[in-house]
Each structure stands twice: as C-alpha cells, then as structure tokens.
Coordinates of N, CA, C and O in Angstrom, one line a residue:
M20 N 0.6 -1.4 -0.1 CA -0.4 -0.5 -0.5 C 0.4 1.3 0.0 O 0.4 2.3 -0.7
S21 N 2.3 1.5 0.9 CA 3.2 2.7 1.0 C 3.7 2.6 -0.6 O 3.7 4.0 -0.6
Y22 N 3.7 1.7 -1.3 CA 4.2 2.1 -3.2 C 3.4 2.3 -3.6 O 3.4 3.7 -4.1
V23 N 2.3 1.9 -3.8 CA 1.2 2.6 -4.5 C 1.0 4.5 -3.7 O 0.9 5.3 -4.9
L24 N 1.0 5.2 -2.5 CA 0.8 6.1 -2.6 C 1.9 6.8 -2.4 O 1.5 8.1 -3.3
A25 N 3.3 6.3 -2.8 CA 4.9 6.7 -3.2 C 4.8 6.9 -4.5 O 4.7 8.4 -5.2
A26 N 4.1 6.3 -5.6 CA 3.6 6.3 -6.8 C 2.3 7.8 -6.5 O 2.4 8.0 -8.0
L27 N 1.4 7.7 -6.4 CA 0.6 8.7 -6.8 C 1.1 9.5 -6.5 O 0.9 10.9 -6.6
L28 N 2.0 10.4 -4.9 CA 2.3 11.3 -5.1 C 3.3 12.1 -6.1 O 3.5 12.9 -6.5
M29 N 3.8 10.5 -6.8 CA 5.0 10.8 -7.2 C 4.3 11.2 -9.0 O 4.3 12.7 -9.5
T30 N 3.2 10.8 -8.8 CA 2.2 11.4 -9.9 C 1.8 13.3 -9.9 O 1.8 13.6 -10.7
L31 N 1.0 13.0 -8.9 CA 0.6 14.1 -8.5 C 1.6 15.4 -8.4 O 1.3 16.3 -9.3
L32 N 2.5 14.9 -7.8 CA 3.7 16.1 -8.0 C 4.2 15.9 -10.0 O 4.8 17.8 -10.0
G33 N 4.2 15.3 -10.6 CA 4.5 15.2 -11.9 C 3.8 15.8 -12.7 O 4.4 17.0 -13.6
V34 N 2.4 15.8 -12.6 CA 1.2 16.2 -13.0 C 1.2 18.2 -12.9 O 0.7 18.7 -13.7
A35 N 1.5 18.0 -11.7 CA 0.9 19.5 -10.9 C 2.8 20.3 -11.8 O 2.0 21.5 -12.1
Y36 N 3.5 20.0 -11.3 CA 4.7 20.5 -12.6 C 4.5 21.1 -13.9 O 4.3 21.7 -14.2
V37 N 3.9 19.3 -14.7 CA 3.8 20.0 -16.1 C 2.7 21.3 -16.0 O 2.8 21.8 -16.9
K38 N 1.4 20.8 -15.1 CA 0.4 21.4 -15.5 C 0.5 23.1 -15.5 O 0.5 24.3 -16.1
G39 N 1.0 23.5 -14.3 CA 2.1 25.0 -13.4 C 2.8 25.0 -14.1 O 3.0 26.5 -14.9
Y40 N 3.6 24.9 -15.6 CA 4.8 25.5 -15.5 C 4.0 25.6 -17.3 O 4.2 26.4 -17.3
D41 N 3.1 25.2 -17.9 CA 1.7 25.4 -19.0 C 1.5 26.9 -18.8 O 1.4 28.0 -19.5
V42 N 0.7 26.6 -17.8 CA 0.0 27.7 -16.9 C 1.5 29.4 -16.7 O 0.8 30.3 -17.0
V43 N 2.3 29.1 -16.5 CA 3.3 30.2 -16.1 C 3.9 30.3 -17.5 O 4.1 31.8 -17.6
K44 N 4.0 29.2 -18.8 CA 4.4 30.0 -19.4 C 3.4 30.9 -20.6 O 4.1 31.7 -20.8
R45 N 2.5 30.3 -20.0 CA 1.0 31.0 -20.6 C 1.0 32.7 -20.6 O 1.1 33.5 -21.2
R46 N 1.1 32.7 -19.1 CA 0.7 34.1 -18.7 C 2.1 35.3 -17.9 O 2.0 36.1 -18.5
S47 N 3.1 34.3 -17.8 CA 4.6 35.3 -17.1 C 5.6 34.0 -17.6 O 5.9 34.1 -17.2
P48 N 6.3 34.1 -18.7 CA 7.1 32.9 -19.2 C 8.2 33.9 -18.8 O 9.0 32.9 -18.9
E49 N 8.2 34.9 -18.5 CA 9.7 35.4 -17.3 C 10.1 34.8 -16.2 O 11.0 34.9 -15.5
H50 N 9.3 34.0 -15.4 CA 8.8 33.6 -14.5 C 9.0 32.5 -13.9 O 8.9 31.3 -13.1
L51 N 9.3 31.6 -15.5 CA 9.5 30.6 -15.4 C 10.8 30.0 -14.6 O 10.3 28.7 -13.7
V52 N 11.6 30.9 -14.3 CA 12.8 30.5 -13.3 C 12.5 29.7 -11.9 O 12.4 28.9 -11.5
H53 N 11.6 31.0 -11.7 CA 11.0 31.1 -10.3 C 10.0 29.9 -10.3 O 10.0 29.2 -8.9
F54 N 9.4 29.5 -11.0 CA 8.2 28.6 -10.9 C 8.8 27.5 -10.4 O 8.2 26.7 -10.0
Y55 N 10.4 26.7 -11.6 CA 10.9 25.6 -10.9 C 11.7 25.5 -9.8 O 11.4 24.3 -9.5
L56 N 12.3 26.3 -9.7 CA 12.7 27.0 -8.0 C 11.8 26.3 -7.1 O 11.9 25.6 -6.1
I57 N 10.3 26.6 -7.1 CA 9.8 27.0 -6.1 C 9.5 25.7 -6.2 O 8.7 24.6 -5.1
M58 N 8.9 25.2 -6.9 CA 8.1 23.2 -7.5 C 9.4 22.5 -7.2 O 9.3 21.3 -6.8
A59 N 10.5 22.9 -7.4 CA 11.6 22.0 -6.9 C 11.8 21.6 -5.6 O 11.9 20.3 -4.9
T60 N 11.8 23.3 -4.6 CA 11.4 23.0 -4.0 C 10.2 22.1 -3.0 O 10.4 21.4 -1.8
I61 N 9.1 22.1 -3.5 CA 8.2 21.7 -2.8 C 8.4 20.0 -2.8 O 8.1 19.1 -1.8
R62 N 8.8 19.5 -4.4 CA 8.7 18.4 -4.5 C 10.1 17.7 -4.0 O 9.4 16.9 -2.7
M63 N 11.4 18.0 -3.2 CA 11.9 17.9 -2.2 C 12.0 18.0 -1.2 O 11.4 16.9 -0.8
L64 N 10.9 18.7 -0.3 CA 10.8 18.7 1.0 C 9.1 17.4 1.0 O 9.2 16.5 1.9
L65 N 8.6 17.4 0.0 CA 7.6 17.0 0.2 C 8.1 14.9 0.3 O 7.5 13.9 1.1
V66 N 9.0 14.7 -0.4 CA 9.2 13.6 -1.0 C 10.3 13.4 0.4 O 10.2 12.3 1.1
A67 N 11.2 14.4 0.9 CA 11.3 13.8 2.2 C 10.6 13.4 3.2 O 11.1 12.6 3.9
T68 N 9.7 14.5 3.3 CA 8.5 13.9 4.6 C 7.8 13.2 4.2 O 7.6 11.8 5.9
A69 N 7.7 12.5 3.2 CA 6.6 11.3 3.6 C 8.1 10.0 3.0 O 7.6 9.1 3.9
T70 N 9.4 10.0 3.1 CA 10.1 9.1 3.2 C 10.7 8.9 5.1 O 10.5 8.1 5.8
V71 N 10.7 10.4 5.6 CA 10.9 9.8 7.0 C 10.3 9.7 7.4 O 10.2 8.8 8.6
L72 N 8.7 10.1 7.2 CA 7.2 9.5 8.0 C 7.5 8.1 7.6 O 7.2 7.3 9.0
Y73 N 7.4 7.8 6.9 CA 7.5 6.1 6.7 C 8.9 5.4 7.4 O 8.3 4.2 8.0
V74 N 10.3 5.9 7.9 CA 11.4 5.4 8.0 C 10.8 5.1 9.5 O 10.7 4.5 10.3
F75 N 10.4 5.9 10.3 CA 9.6 5.9 11.6 C 8.5 5.2 11.8 O 8.4 4.6 13.2
L76 N 7.7 4.7 10.9 CA 6.9 3.7 11.1 C 7.0 2.8 10.7 O 6.1 1.8 10.8
A77 N 8.0 3.0 9.7 CA 8.3 1.3 9.1 C 8.3 -0.1 10.1 O 8.8 0.4 11.5
P78 N 7.9 -1.1 9.8 CA 7.8 -2.0 10.4 C 9.4 -1.9 10.8 O 9.5 -3.6 11.9
S79 N 10.2 -2.6 10.5 CA 11.2 -2.9 9.8 C 12.1 -1.8 9.7 O 12.0 -1.2 8.4
R80 N 14.1 -2.4 9.5 CA 14.9 -1.7 8.7 C 14.4 -2.4 7.5 O 14.9 -0.8 6.8
E81 N 15.0 -3.3 7.2 CA 15.4 -3.5 5.7 C 13.8 -2.9 4.9 O 14.1 -2.3 3.8
A82 N 12.9 -2.7 6.0 CA 11.8 -2.2 5.2 C 11.7 -0.7 4.6 O 11.4 -0.6 3.7
A83 N 12.1 0.2 5.2 CA 12.5 1.2 5.6 C 13.4 1.4 4.6 O 13.7 2.3 3.5
I84 N 14.8 0.7 4.5 CA 15.7 0.7 3.4 C 15.0 0.8 2.3 O 15.0 1.6 1.4
Q85 N 14.6 0.0 1.8 CA 13.6 -0.4 0.3 C 12.6 0.5 -0.2 O 12.9 0.8 -1.4
F86 N 11.6 0.8 0.7 CA 11.2 2.2 0.8 C 11.8 3.4 0.4 O 11.3 4.4 -0.8
A87 N 12.8 3.5 0.7 CA 14.3 5.0 0.7 C 14.2 4.9 -0.5 O 14.8 5.8 -1.6
A88 N 15.3 3.1 -0.9 CA 15.5 3.3 -2.2 C 14.4 3.4 -3.6 O 15.0 4.2 -4.4
V89 N 13.4 2.7 -3.2 CA 12.6 2.8 -4.0 C 12.1 4.3 -4.5 O 11.7 4.8 -5.6
I90 N 11.4 5.3 -3.7 CA 11.1 6.2 -3.6 C 12.3 7.5 -4.0 O 12.2 8.6 -5.1
L91 N 13.6 7.1 -3.9 CA 14.5 7.8 -4.4 C 14.3 7.7 -6.7 O 14.4 8.5 -6.9
I92 N 14.4 6.6 -7.2 CA 14.3 5.8 -7.9 C 13.4 6.6 -8.8 O 12.9 7.1 -10.0
M93 N 12.0 6.9 -7.7 CA 11.1 6.9 -8.3 C 11.4 8.6 -8.3 O 10.2 9.0 -9.4
Y94 N 11.7 9.7 -7.4 CA 12.2 11.0 -7.9 C 12.8 11.2 -9.1 O 12.4 12.3 -9.5
A95 N 13.5 10.4 -9.2 CA 14.9 10.8 -10.5 C 13.4 10.4 -11.7 O 13.8 11.4 -12.6
V96 N 12.8 9.3 -11.9 CA 12.1 8.6 -13.2 C 11.2 10.4 -12.9 O 11.6 11.0 -14.5
M97 N 10.6 10.9 -12.1 CA 9.2 11.3 -12.2 C 10.5 12.9 -12.6 O 9.9 13.7 -14.2
M98 N 11.8 13.3 -12.3 CA 12.5 14.4 -12.5 C 12.6 14.7 -14.1 O 12.6 15.4 -14.7
A99 N 13.0 12.8 -14.4 CA 13.7 12.8 -15.7 C 12.7 12.9 -16.1 O 12.5 13.7 -17.4
V100 N 11.3 12.9 -16.3 CA 10.4 12.5 -17.7 C 9.5 14.2 -17.6 O 9.0 14.2 -18.2
T101 N 9.6 14.5 -16.3 CA 8.5 16.0 -16.5 C 9.8 17.3 -17.1 O 9.2 18.3 -17.8
L102 N 10.6 16.8 -17.0 CA 11.9 17.9 -17.7 C 11.9 17.3 -18.9 O 12.2 18.2 -20.0
S103 N 11.9 16.4 -19.6 CA 11.9 15.9 -20.4 C 10.4 16.5 -21.9 O 10.5 16.5 -22.4
L104 N 9.4 16.5 -21.1 CA 8.6 17.1 -20.8 C 7.7 18.5 -21.5 O 7.5 18.5 -22.1
R105 N 9.0 18.7 -20.9 CA 8.5 20.7 -20.6 C 10.2 21.1 -20.9 O 10.2 22.7 -21.1
H106 N 11.4 20.6 -22.0 CA 12.4 21.3 -22.0 C 13.1 21.4 -23.2 O 12.7 20.1 -24.0

C-alpha cells in the first residue's frame, strides 16, 4: 500500500509541475525560473517528508531501506520525465 501511495504522490507532483509550467509559460514566461525553483523545493520537501515518515513508522529496518531506495528511484524518474516533457 505504501508503494501505491508513493507512486500516487509522484504522479501528482509530476502533473502539478506540467500543468503549472503550462500556466506560467502562457501567462508570465519570465517567471519560469522562479516557478521551477519553487516546484523543485516543494517536490523535495514532500518526498523527504514522506520518506522520513515511512522510516519512522516502518515495521523493520529492511522495509525502510527498500522504501527509501524505491522513492529515490521514483523521484529521479519523475524529474527526468517532467523535464523531458517541458524542456
């Protein structure tokens, strides 16, 4: 269940970035750099918070390590996909 929620989080963050990028580019393209930096900060904070919460609530150390590895891989894939879609 935790992996499904992690995948949902990554999907929502990716969609928010793509849709937000389109809105900012249409209305105020000079602020794209600011938008990117703000979204990168939000994504890092949310992913780090979800990971830390799971580590504290994990049933075992091995489960926590596996979840952290999976979430980092998902984060890297989400970043690569969203950047390739919009740059």
